[in-house]
CSV table of C-alpha atoms in Angstrom, one decimal:
chain,number,residue,atom,x,y,z
A,3,UNK,CA,-32.8,57.5,0.9
A,4,UNK,CA,-37.3,57.0,1.0
A,5,UNK,CA,-39.0,53.9,0.0
A,6,UNK,CA,-42.3,53.9,-0.5
A,7,UNK,CA,-43.5,50.4,-2.0
A,8,UNK,CA,-47.6,49.9,-3.7
A,9,UNK,CA,-47.8,46.7,-4.8
A,10,UNK,CA,-49.8,45.9,-7.9
A,11,UNK,CA,-52.0,43.5,-10.6
A,12,UNK,CA,-50.2,40.5,-11.4
A,13,UNK,CA,-47.2,40.7,-8.9
A,14,UNK,CA,-45.5,43.7,-10.3
A,15,UNK,CA,-44.7,47.1,-7.4
A,16,UNK,CA,-43.9,50.5,-8.2
A,17,UNK,CA,-41.0,51.4,-5.7
A,18,UNK,CA,-41.1,55.2,-5.5
A,19,UNK,CA,-37.6,56.0,-4.8
A,20,UNK,CA,-36.4,59.3,-3.1
A,21,UNK,CA,-32.8,61.2,-2.9
A,22,UNK,CA,-32.2,64.2,-0.7
A,23,UNK,CA,-31.8,67.5,-3.2
A,24,UNK,CA,-28.0,67.3,-1.5
A,25,UNK,CA,-27.5,63.6,-3.6
A,26,UNK,CA,-28.5,65.5,-6.5
A,27,UNK,CA,-26.2,68.2,-6.0
A,28,UNK,CA,-23.1,65.8,-5.6
A,29,UNK,CA,-24.4,64.2,-8.8
A,30,UNK,CA,-24.7,66.5,-10.8
A,31,UNK,CA,-21.1,68.3,-10.0
A,32,UNK,CA,-20.2,65.2,-10.7
A,33,UNK,CA,-21.0,65.0,-14.3
A,34,UNK,CA,-19.9,69.2,-14.8
A,35,UNK,CA,-16.6,67.2,-14.2
A,36,UNK,CA,-17.2,64.4,-15.9
A,37,UNK,CA,-18.5,66.2,-18.7
A,38,UNK,CA,-16.5,70.0,-19.2
A,39,UNK,CA,-13.4,69.0,-20.7
A,40,UNK,CA,-15.8,68.0,-23.4
A,41,UNK,CA,-17.6,71.6,-23.7
A,42,UNK,CA,-16.5,74.8,-25.6
A,43,UNK,CA,-17.3,78.5,-25.2
A,44,UNK,CA,-15.7,81.0,-26.2
A,45,UNK,CA,-12.9,83.0,-24.0
A,46,UNK,CA,-12.5,80.1,-21.8
A,47,UNK,CA,-9.9,77.1,-22.3
A,48,UNK,CA,-11.2,74.3,-22.9
A,49,UNK,CA,-12.1,72.3,-19.6
A,50,UNK,CA,-12.2,75.4,-17.8
A,51,UNK,CA,-15.1,77.0,-18.2
A,52,UNK,CA,-17.2,77.4,-15.0
A,53,UNK,CA,-20.6,75.5,-14.1
A,54,UNK,CA,-22.6,78.0,-13.5
A,55,UNK,CA,-21.7,79.5,-16.7
A,56,UNK,CA,-22.0,75.9,-19.0
A,57,UNK,CA,-25.8,76.2,-17.4
A,58,UNK,CA,-27.0,79.7,-18.1
A,59,UNK,CA,-25.8,78.8,-21.7
A,60,UNK,CA,-26.8,75.8,-21.9
A,61,UNK,CA,-30.1,75.8,-19.3
A,62,UNK,CA,-29.8,73.9,-16.4
A,63,UNK,CA,-30.9,70.9,-17.4
A,64,UNK,CA,-27.7,69.8,-19.0
A,65,UNK,CA,-26.6,67.9,-16.3
A,66,UNK,CA,-29.5,66.3,-15.3
A,67,UNK,CA,-29.7,63.3,-17.8
A,68,UNK,CA,-26.0,62.0,-16.2
A,69,UNK,CA,-26.7,63.0,-13.3
A,70,UNK,CA,-29.6,60.9,-12.8
A,71,UNK,CA,-27.6,57.8,-14.8
A,72,UNK,CA,-25.3,58.9,-11.6
A,73,UNK,CA,-27.3,58.4,-9.2
A,74,UNK,CA,-29.8,56.0,-9.8
A,75,UNK,CA,-27.8,53.2,-10.1
A,76,UNK,CA,-26.9,54.0,-5.8
A,77,UNK,CA,-30.4,54.8,-4.9
A,78,UNK,CA,-31.7,52.1,-6.1
A,79,UNK,CA,-29.1,49.2,-4.5
A,80,UNK,CA,-29.9,51.1,-1.2
A,81,UNK,CA,-33.5,50.4,-2.3
A,82,UNK,CA,-32.9,47.4,-2.5
A,83,UNK,CA,-32.0,46.8,0.6
A,84,UNK,CA,-34.3,48.7,2.6
A,85,UNK,CA,-36.9,47.0,0.5
A,86,UNK,CA,-38.4,43.7,2.0
A,87,UNK,CA,-40.7,41.9,-1.2
A,88,UNK,CA,-38.2,39.9,-3.0
A,89,UNK,CA,-37.8,41.7,-6.5
A,90,UNK,CA,-37.3,38.7,-9.6
A,91,UNK,CA,-36.7,41.5,-12.2
A,92,UNK,CA,-34.4,44.4,-14.1
A,93,UNK,CA,-36.1,47.7,-13.0
A,94,UNK,CA,-38.4,49.8,-15.3
A,95,UNK,CA,-37.4,53.3,-14.8
A,96,UNK,CA,-38.8,56.5,-14.9
A,97,UNK,CA,-37.9,60.0,-13.3
A,98,UNK,CA,-40.5,61.7,-12.1
A,99,UNK,CA,-38.5,64.6,-10.5
A,100,UNK,CA,-35.1,66.3,-11.4
A,101,UNK,CA,-34.6,70.0,-10.6
A,102,UNK,CA,-31.0,71.4,-8.2
A,103,UNK,CA,-32.1,72.0,-5.2
A,104,UNK,CA,-35.2,69.9,-4.8
A,105,UNK,CA,-35.2,66.2,-3.7
A,106,UNK,CA,-34.2,63.5,-7.2
A,107,UNK,CA,-37.5,60.6,-7.1
A,108,UNK,CA,-38.4,58.3,-9.6
A,109,UNK,CA,-40.0,54.9,-9.5
A,110,UNK,CA,-39.1,51.8,-10.4
A,111,UNK,CA,-41.6,49.5,-11.6
A,112,UNK,CA,-40.3,45.8,-10.8
A,113,UNK,CA,-42.0,42.5,-10.6
A,114,UNK,CA,-41.9,40.1,-7.4
A,115,UNK,CA,-42.1,36.9,-6.4
A,116,UNK,CA,-44.7,34.9,-6.7
A,117,UNK,CA,-46.2,32.6,-4.4
A,118,UNK,CA,-46.8,29.6,-5.3
A,119,UNK,CA,-50.1,26.5,-4.5
A,120,UNK,CA,-48.5,23.6,-4.7
A,121,UNK,CA,-50.6,20.5,-6.3
A,122,UNK,CA,-49.7,17.3,-5.5
A,123,UNK,CA,-45.8,16.7,-5.6
A,124,UNK,CA,-45.4,13.5,-3.7
A,125,UNK,CA,-46.4,10.1,-5.9
A,126,UNK,CA,-46.7,12.0,-8.5
A,127,UNK,CA,-47.0,9.4,-11.1
A,128,UNK,CA,-44.7,9.3,-14.9
A,129,UNK,CA,-44.3,6.2,-17.6
A,130,UNK,CA,-41.9,3.8,-16.5
A,131,UNK,CA,-38.2,4.5,-19.5
A,132,UNK,CA,-37.4,1.1,-21.0
A,133,UNK,CA,-33.8,0.2,-20.0
A,134,UNK,CA,-33.1,-2.2,-22.1
A,135,UNK,CA,-30.7,-2.7,-25.2
A,136,UNK,CA,-31.5,-4.3,-28.1
A,137,UNK,CA,-28.8,-5.9,-30.6
A,138,UNK,CA,-29.7,-3.8,-33.0
A,139,UNK,CA,-28.5,-0.4,-30.8
A,140,UNK,CA,-25.0,-1.9,-30.6
A,141,UNK,CA,-24.8,-2.8,-33.8
A,142,UNK,CA,-25.5,1.2,-34.3
A,143,UNK,CA,-22.3,1.6,-32.8
A,144,UNK,CA,-20.3,-0.9,-34.0
A,145,UNK,CA,-21.2,0.4,-37.4
A,146,UNK,CA,-20.8,3.9,-36.7
A,147,UNK,CA,-16.8,3.0,-34.9
A,148,UNK,CA,-16.5,1.1,-39.1
A,149,UNK,CA,-17.6,4.1,-40.6
A,150,UNK,CA,-14.9,6.0,-38.5
A,151,UNK,CA,-12.1,3.8,-39.3
A,152,UNK,CA,-13.4,3.0,-42.9
A,153,UNK,CA,-10.4,3.5,-45.1
A,154,UNK,CA,-10.5,5.5,-48.5
A,155,UNK,CA,-9.7,3.5,-51.4
A,156,UNK,CA,-9.9,5.3,-55.4
A,157,UNK,CA,-11.9,3.9,-57.7
A,158,UNK,CA,-11.0,2.9,-61.9
A,159,UNK,CA,-12.7,0.0,-62.1
A,160,UNK,CA,-16.8,1.4,-62.2
A,161,UNK,CA,-18.9,4.6,-62.6
A,162,UNK,CA,-20.0,6.6,-59.1
A,163,UNK,CA,-22.0,4.6,-57.4
A,164,UNK,CA,-24.5,6.0,-53.9
A,165,UNK,CA,-22.1,7.3,-51.3
A,166,UNK,CA,-18.7,7.3,-53.3
A,167,UNK,CA,-16.8,10.5,-52.6
A,168,UNK,CA,-16.2,12.4,-56.1
A,169,UNK,CA,-14.0,15.2,-57.4
A,170,UNK,CA,-16.7,17.3,-59.9
A,171,UNK,CA,-15.8,20.2,-61.8
A,172,UNK,CA,-19.5,21.9,-63.2
A,173,UNK,CA,-20.9,24.9,-64.7
A,174,UNK,CA,-24.6,25.8,-64.0
A,175,UNK,CA,-26.4,26.9,-67.0
A,176,UNK,CA,-30.5,28.8,-67.1
A,177,UNK,CA,-31.8,28.9,-70.1
A,178,UNK,CA,-28.3,28.3,-72.7
A,179,UNK,CA,-26.2,31.4,-70.0
A,180,UNK,CA,-24.2,30.8,-67.2
A,181,UNK,CA,-25.1,32.3,-64.3
A,182,UNK,CA,-22.6,33.7,-60.8
A,183,UNK,CA,-21.6,30.8,-58.9
A,184,UNK,CA,-22.6,28.2,-60.6
A,185,UNK,CA,-19.2,27.0,-61.6
A,186,UNK,CA,-17.0,25.1,-59.8
A,187,UNK,CA,-13.2,23.1,-59.9
A,188,UNK,CA,-12.2,20.3,-58.0
A,189,UNK,CA,-15.5,20.5,-55.9
A,190,UNK,CA,-15.5,17.1,-53.4
A,191,UNK,CA,-19.3,16.3,-53.1
A,192,UNK,CA,-20.5,13.0,-51.9
A,193,UNK,CA,-23.3,11.4,-53.5
A,194,UNK,CA,-26.0,10.8,-51.4
A,195,UNK,CA,-25.0,13.5,-48.9
A,196,UNK,CA,-27.6,16.5,-49.9
A,197,UNK,CA,-24.8,18.9,-49.8
A,198,UNK,CA,-26.5,19.8,-53.6
A,199,UNK,CA,-30.2,20.9,-54.1
A,200,UNK,CA,-32.3,18.2,-55.0
A,201,UNK,CA,-31.8,15.5,-57.3
A,202,UNK,CA,-28.3,16.7,-58.1
A,203,UNK,CA,-26.8,14.1,-56.9
A,204,UNK,CA,-28.7,11.0,-58.2
A,205,UNK,CA,-28.2,12.2,-61.6
A,206,UNK,CA,-23.7,11.5,-60.8
A,207,UNK,CA,-24.8,8.1,-59.9
A,208,UNK,CA,-23.5,5.5,-63.1
A,209,UNK,CA,-20.9,9.0,-64.4
A,210,UNK,CA,-17.8,7.7,-65.4
A,211,UNK,CA,-14.2,9.5,-64.6
A,212,UNK,CA,-14.0,11.7,-67.3
A,213,UNK,CA,-17.7,12.1,-68.8
A,214,UNK,CA,-19.6,14.7,-69.8
A,215,UNK,CA,-22.5,14.6,-67.9
A,216,UNK,CA,-25.4,16.3,-68.4
A,217,UNK,CA,-27.6,17.1,-64.7
A,218,UNK,CA,-30.8,19.1,-65.2
A,219,UNK,CA,-32.7,20.8,-61.5
A,220,UNK,CA,-34.9,23.0,-60.7
A,221,UNK,CA,-33.6,25.2,-57.6
A,222,UNK,CA,-36.2,24.8,-54.9
A,223,UNK,CA,-38.7,28.5,-54.6
A,224,UNK,CA,-37.1,29.4,-51.1
A,225,UNK,CA,-33.4,29.6,-52.8
A,226,UNK,CA,-31.3,31.6,-51.0
A,227,UNK,CA,-30.4,33.7,-55.1
A,228,UNK,CA,-32.9,35.5,-55.9
A,229,UNK,CA,-32.7,35.8,-59.4
A,230,UNK,CA,-32.2,31.6,-59.4
A,231,UNK,CA,-35.5,31.0,-57.0
A,232,UNK,CA,-38.0,28.3,-59.5
A,233,UNK,CA,-35.7,28.4,-62.0
A,234,UNK,CA,-34.6,25.7,-64.3
A,235,UNK,CA,-30.7,24.4,-64.6
A,236,UNK,CA,-28.4,22.6,-66.8
A,237,UNK,CA,-25.4,21.6,-65.0
A,238,UNK,CA,-22.2,20.3,-67.2
A,239,UNK,CA,-20.2,18.2,-65.2
A,240,UNK,CA,-17.0,16.0,-65.2
A,241,UNK,CA,-16.2,13.4,-63.0
A,242,UNK,CA,-12.5,13.9,-61.9
A,243,UNK,CA,-12.3,11.5,-59.1
A,244,UNK,CA,-14.1,8.0,-57.4
A,245,UNK,CA,-13.1,7.0,-53.8
A,246,UNK,CA,-15.4,4.4,-52.3
A,247,UNK,CA,-15.0,3.6,-48.6
A,248,UNK,CA,-13.5,0.7,-47.5
A,249,UNK,CA,-15.2,-1.0,-44.5
A,250,UNK,CA,-12.5,-2.7,-41.8
A,251,UNK,CA,-14.5,-6.4,-41.1
A,252,UNK,CA,-16.0,-7.0,-38.0
A,253,UNK,CA,-13.8,-9.3,-36.1
A,254,UNK,CA,-11.0,-10.0,-33.3
A,255,UNK,CA,-8.5,-7.9,-35.0
A,256,UNK,CA,-11.0,-5.0,-35.6
A,257,UNK,CA,-12.8,-5.1,-31.6
A,258,UNK,CA,-8.8,-5.0,-30.8
A,259,UNK,CA,-7.5,-2.1,-32.9
A,260,UNK,CA,-10.8,0.4,-31.3
A,261,UNK,CA,-10.5,-0.9,-28.0
A,262,UNK,CA,-8.4,-1.7,-25.2
A,263,UNK,CA,-10.4,-5.6,-25.3
A,264,UNK,CA,-8.9,-8.2,-27.2
A,265,UNK,CA,-12.4,-9.9,-28.8
A,266,UNK,CA,-15.0,-9.0,-30.6
A,267,UNK,CA,-17.3,-10.4,-27.1
A,268,UNK,CA,-16.2,-8.3,-24.9
A,269,UNK,CA,-15.5,-5.4,-27.1
A,270,UNK,CA,-19.9,-6.4,-27.9
A,271,UNK,CA,-19.9,-6.3,-24.0
A,272,UNK,CA,-18.0,-3.1,-23.0
A,273,UNK,CA,-20.6,-1.0,-26.1
A,274,UNK,CA,-23.7,-3.2,-24.0
A,275,UNK,CA,-22.5,-1.9,-20.9
A,276,UNK,CA,-22.0,2.0,-22.1
A,277,UNK,CA,-25.0,1.9,-23.2
A,278,UNK,CA,-27.3,0.4,-20.7
A,279,UNK,CA,-25.4,3.5,-18.3
A,280,UNK,CA,-26.7,6.2,-21.0
A,281,UNK,CA,-30.2,5.0,-21.4
A,282,UNK,CA,-29.6,4.7,-17.6
A,283,UNK,CA,-28.5,8.2,-17.6
A,284,UNK,CA,-31.5,10.2,-19.8
A,285,UNK,CA,-33.9,7.6,-17.9
A,286,UNK,CA,-33.5,10.1,-14.7
A,287,UNK,CA,-33.3,13.6,-16.3
A,288,UNK,CA,-36.6,12.3,-18.1
A,289,UNK,CA,-38.1,11.1,-15.0
A,290,UNK,CA,-37.0,13.8,-13.2
A,291,UNK,CA,-38.2,16.6,-16.0
A,292,UNK,CA,-41.1,14.3,-16.2
A,293,UNK,CA,-41.8,14.5,-12.7
A,294,UNK,CA,-41.2,18.5,-11.9
A,295,UNK,CA,-43.7,19.4,-15.3
A,296,UNK,CA,-46.9,17.2,-13.8
A,297,UNK,CA,-45.8,19.1,-9.9
A,298,UNK,CA,-45.9,22.6,-12.1
A,299,UNK,CA,-49.6,21.5,-13.5
A,300,UNK,CA,-50.9,20.6,-10.8
A,301,UNK,CA,-49.6,23.7,-8.7
A,302,UNK,CA,-51.1,27.7,-9.4
A,303,UNK,CA,-48.8,30.8,-10.1
A,304,UNK,CA,-48.8,33.6,-11.6
A,305,UNK,CA,-45.5,34.7,-13.6
A,306,UNK,CA,-45.0,37.9,-13.7
A,307,UNK,CA,-44.2,38.6,-17.9
A,308,UNK,CA,-41.3,41.4,-16.3
A,309,UNK,CA,-40.0,38.2,-14.9
A,310,UNK,CA,-39.7,36.0,-18.3
A,311,UNK,CA,-37.8,39.0,-19.6
A,312,UNK,CA,-35.3,38.8,-17.5
A,313,UNK,CA,-34.7,35.5,-17.2
A,314,UNK,CA,-35.0,35.6,-21.3
A,315,UNK,CA,-32.2,38.1,-20.9
A,316,UNK,CA,-30.2,36.3,-19.1
A,317,UNK,CA,-30.7,33.4,-21.2
A,318,UNK,CA,-28.9,35.2,-24.3
A,319,UNK,CA,-26.4,36.3,-22.1
A,320,UNK,CA,-25.3,33.2,-21.2
A,321,UNK,CA,-25.4,31.8,-24.6
A,322,UNK,CA,-23.5,35.1,-26.0
A,323,UNK,CA,-20.7,33.9,-23.4
A,324,UNK,CA,-20.6,30.0,-24.6
A,325,UNK,CA,-20.3,30.7,-28.1
A,326,UNK,CA,-17.3,33.8,-27.4
A,327,UNK,CA,-15.0,31.5,-25.9
A,328,UNK,CA,-15.4,30.2,-29.2
A,329,UNK,CA,-14.3,33.6,-30.7
A,330,UNK,CA,-18.1,34.6,-32.3
A,331,UNK,CA,-19.5,37.5,-31.2
A,332,UNK,CA,-23.1,37.1,-31.2
A,333,UNK,CA,-23.4,39.9,-34.4
A,334,UNK,CA,-21.5,37.1,-36.7
A,335,UNK,CA,-24.0,34.6,-35.0
A,336,UNK,CA,-27.0,36.2,-36.4
A,337,UNK,CA,-25.2,37.4,-39.4
A,338,UNK,CA,-24.6,33.6,-40.3
A,339,UNK,CA,-28.4,32.4,-38.8
A,340,UNK,CA,-30.2,35.3,-40.2
A,341,UNK,CA,-32.0,35.6,-37.0
A,342,UNK,CA,-32.0,38.8,-34.6
A,343,UNK,CA,-31.6,39.3,-31.0
A,344,UNK,CA,-36.1,39.8,-30.8
A,345,UNK,CA,-36.2,36.6,-32.9
A,346,UNK,CA,-34.1,34.5,-30.1
A,347,UNK,CA,-35.1,35.7,-27.7
A,348,UNK,CA,-39.1,34.5,-28.4
A,349,UNK,CA,-37.4,31.5,-29.6
A,350,UNK,CA,-35.9,30.8,-25.8
A,351,UNK,CA,-39.7,32.1,-23.9
A,352,UNK,CA,-41.5,29.0,-24.1
A,353,UNK,CA,-37.8,27.7,-22.3
A,354,UNK,CA,-37.3,30.9,-20.0
A,355,UNK,CA,-40.8,30.2,-18.2
A,356,UNK,CA,-40.4,26.7,-17.9
A,357,UNK,CA,-37.7,27.1,-16.0
A,358,UNK,CA,-39.3,29.7,-14.0
A,359,UNK,CA,-41.7,28.0,-13.2
A,360,UNK,CA,-39.2,24.1,-12.6
A,361,UNK,CA,-37.3,26.6,-10.0
A,362,UNK,CA,-40.8,28.4,-7.9
A,363,UNK,CA,-42.5,25.0,-7.4
A,364,UNK,CA,-38.6,23.1,-6.5
A,365,UNK,CA,-38.4,26.4,-3.9
A,366,UNK,CA,-41.9,25.7,-2.6
A,367,UNK,CA,-41.7,21.5,-2.1
A,368,UNK,CA,-38.1,22.2,-0.2
A,369,UNK,CA,-39.8,24.9,1.7
A,370,UNK,CA,-43.0,22.6,3.2
A,371,UNK,CA,-40.8,19.4,3.6
A,372,UNK,CA,-37.9,21.6,5.1
A,373,UNK,CA,-35.3,20.6,3.3
A,374,UNK,CA,-32.2,22.1,4.9
A,375,UNK,CA,-28.4,22.9,3.6
A,376,UNK,CA,-26.6,22.2,6.1
A,377,UNK,CA,-23.2,24.3,6.5
A,378,UNK,CA,-20.8,20.4,5.5
A,379,UNK,CA,-23.0,20.8,2.2
A,380,UNK,CA,-22.9,24.3,1.5
A,381,UNK,CA,-19.1,24.2,2.2
A,382,UNK,CA,-18.5,21.4,-0.1
A,383,UNK,CA,-20.2,23.1,-2.8
A,384,UNK,CA,-17.8,26.4,-2.8
A,385,UNK,CA,-14.9,23.9,-2.9
A,386,UNK,CA,-16.4,22.5,-6.3
A,387,UNK,CA,-16.4,26.6,-7.4
A,388,UNK,CA,-12.8,26.8,-5.8
A,389,UNK,CA,-11.5,23.9,-7.9
A,390,UNK,CA,-13.8,25.5,-10.9
A,391,UNK,CA,-12.0,29.0,-11.1
A,392,UNK,CA,-8.9,27.1,-9.1
A,393,UNK,CA,-9.0,29.7,-6.0
A,394,UNK,CA,-8.5,29.4,-2.2
A,395,UNK,CA,-11.6,28.4,-0.9
A,396,UNK,CA,-11.2,31.1,1.3
A,397,UNK,CA,-10.7,33.7,-1.4
A,398,UNK,CA,-14.3,32.3,-3.3
A,399,UNK,CA,-15.9,32.6,1.0
A,400,UNK,CA,-14.2,35.6,1.2
A,401,UNK,CA,-15.8,37.1,-2.3
A,402,UNK,CA,-19.1,35.7,-1.6
A,403,UNK,CA,-21.4,37.8,0.0
A,404,UNK,CA,-23.8,37.5,2.2
A,405,UNK,CA,-26.5,37.5,-0.7
A,406,UNK,CA,-24.4,35.2,-3.1
A,407,UNK,CA,-24.5,32.8,0.1
A,408,UNK,CA,-27.7,32.5,0.3
A,409,UNK,CA,-28.8,32.7,-3.1
A,410,UNK,CA,-26.3,28.6,-3.2
A,411,UNK,CA,-27.9,27.8,-0.4
A,412,UNK,CA,-30.8,27.6,-2.1
A,413,UNK,CA,-30.1,26.3,-5.0
A,414,UNK,CA,-29.0,23.0,-2.6
A,415,UNK,CA,-32.1,23.2,-0.8
A,416,UNK,CA,-33.7,23.3,-4.7
A,417,UNK,CA,-31.0,20.5,-6.1
A,418,UNK,CA,-32.5,17.8,-2.3
A,419,UNK,CA,-36.0,18.7,-3.1
A,420,UNK,CA,-35.7,18.0,-7.1
A,421,UNK,CA,-34.4,14.9,-5.6
A,422,UNK,CA,-37.0,14.5,-3.3
A,423,UNK,CA,-39.7,14.8,-5.6
A,424,UNK,CA,-38.1,12.2,-7.9
A,425,UNK,CA,-37.8,9.5,-5.2
A,426,UNK,CA,-41.6,9.8,-3.9
A,427,UNK,CA,-42.3,9.5,-7.6
A,428,UNK,CA,-44.0,6.4,-8.5
A,429,UNK,CA,-43.7,5.1,-12.3
A,430,UNK,CA,-46.1,3.5,-14.2
């Protein structure tokens, strides 16, 4: 196997990879062995047709595509080991020569890791975060807890009010004719939830149980059903049940039921403490993001598009893995959301670019500050990985190759760089 590297514009490169004629012959024969059982020729038993006969009948090129698919991954991996450049994208493959008896030649167009010209990264100025917790914020948490512990009480002596939970029967008409999908029985509807089209729920306010109410609405122009877009409609509705939320009083008894504390004062103090912790963490994350963004803005780098595209696909692969753990496939997700793979690629592109630039500048800071990772820090990270995967540390170390171990050390150095720039930042 031989390799030639030609650097192109915008941090791209073309690798010309050549495998020997002998390697190509082995790949062609492997392709024949895989395909021969699927080929039928009169006079021969299936799977017993000699390669020469097949090639004579269908042409010598019959096994070339499969042979190339066998040979390219192996040859490309060897080229990566030999190549001194740092490749940061998936390759765009183009076969330039494939013919039995001659060397197999193909090119791989790839993105190279761009150089970063660091700007200012020490003493970066960022806005000071507001860590004060207000009484209003404390009360919001308590109100949510009240709502979570509310009882639903049946109401029979008054009409529907905003916020009530109702059960209704309804049927919709356009120009006096009932339409498909416009009828429901024993339908639960919370007034003010916005579950129905605009204007519907408000017209039920004031209705009594058993009373039929005519609700007049206009379907939005962007409504999902074509036959109803922009149409005026009348719904005949009957309220069958009304329930209201009965909120508990905010007192010591309430505090003891929703927390480990005996008094409301203690519960409020705990809510305040947790809010302060949440704000501190959010402020720390926001500060790190702001500092890194400021460094990116003051640095120079030319990120190749192929590198961004590779990051986009990786992000969607990660997303697919996450939703698969919830029993959902990407195809199902596309159906539910009305989107597709290409649209999602475009949606994540800004985030992909930011992720790449953040990584590049932090690697540059780590190099500039000579932030090294100790063996103890590396071992601790491997121990954490072993706990996550529920494996012995020794097994994890065995599985990690030289490249993976190097990447782990680089990840740790990047973390150190992020901590370094945040520690050295100044608040306005």
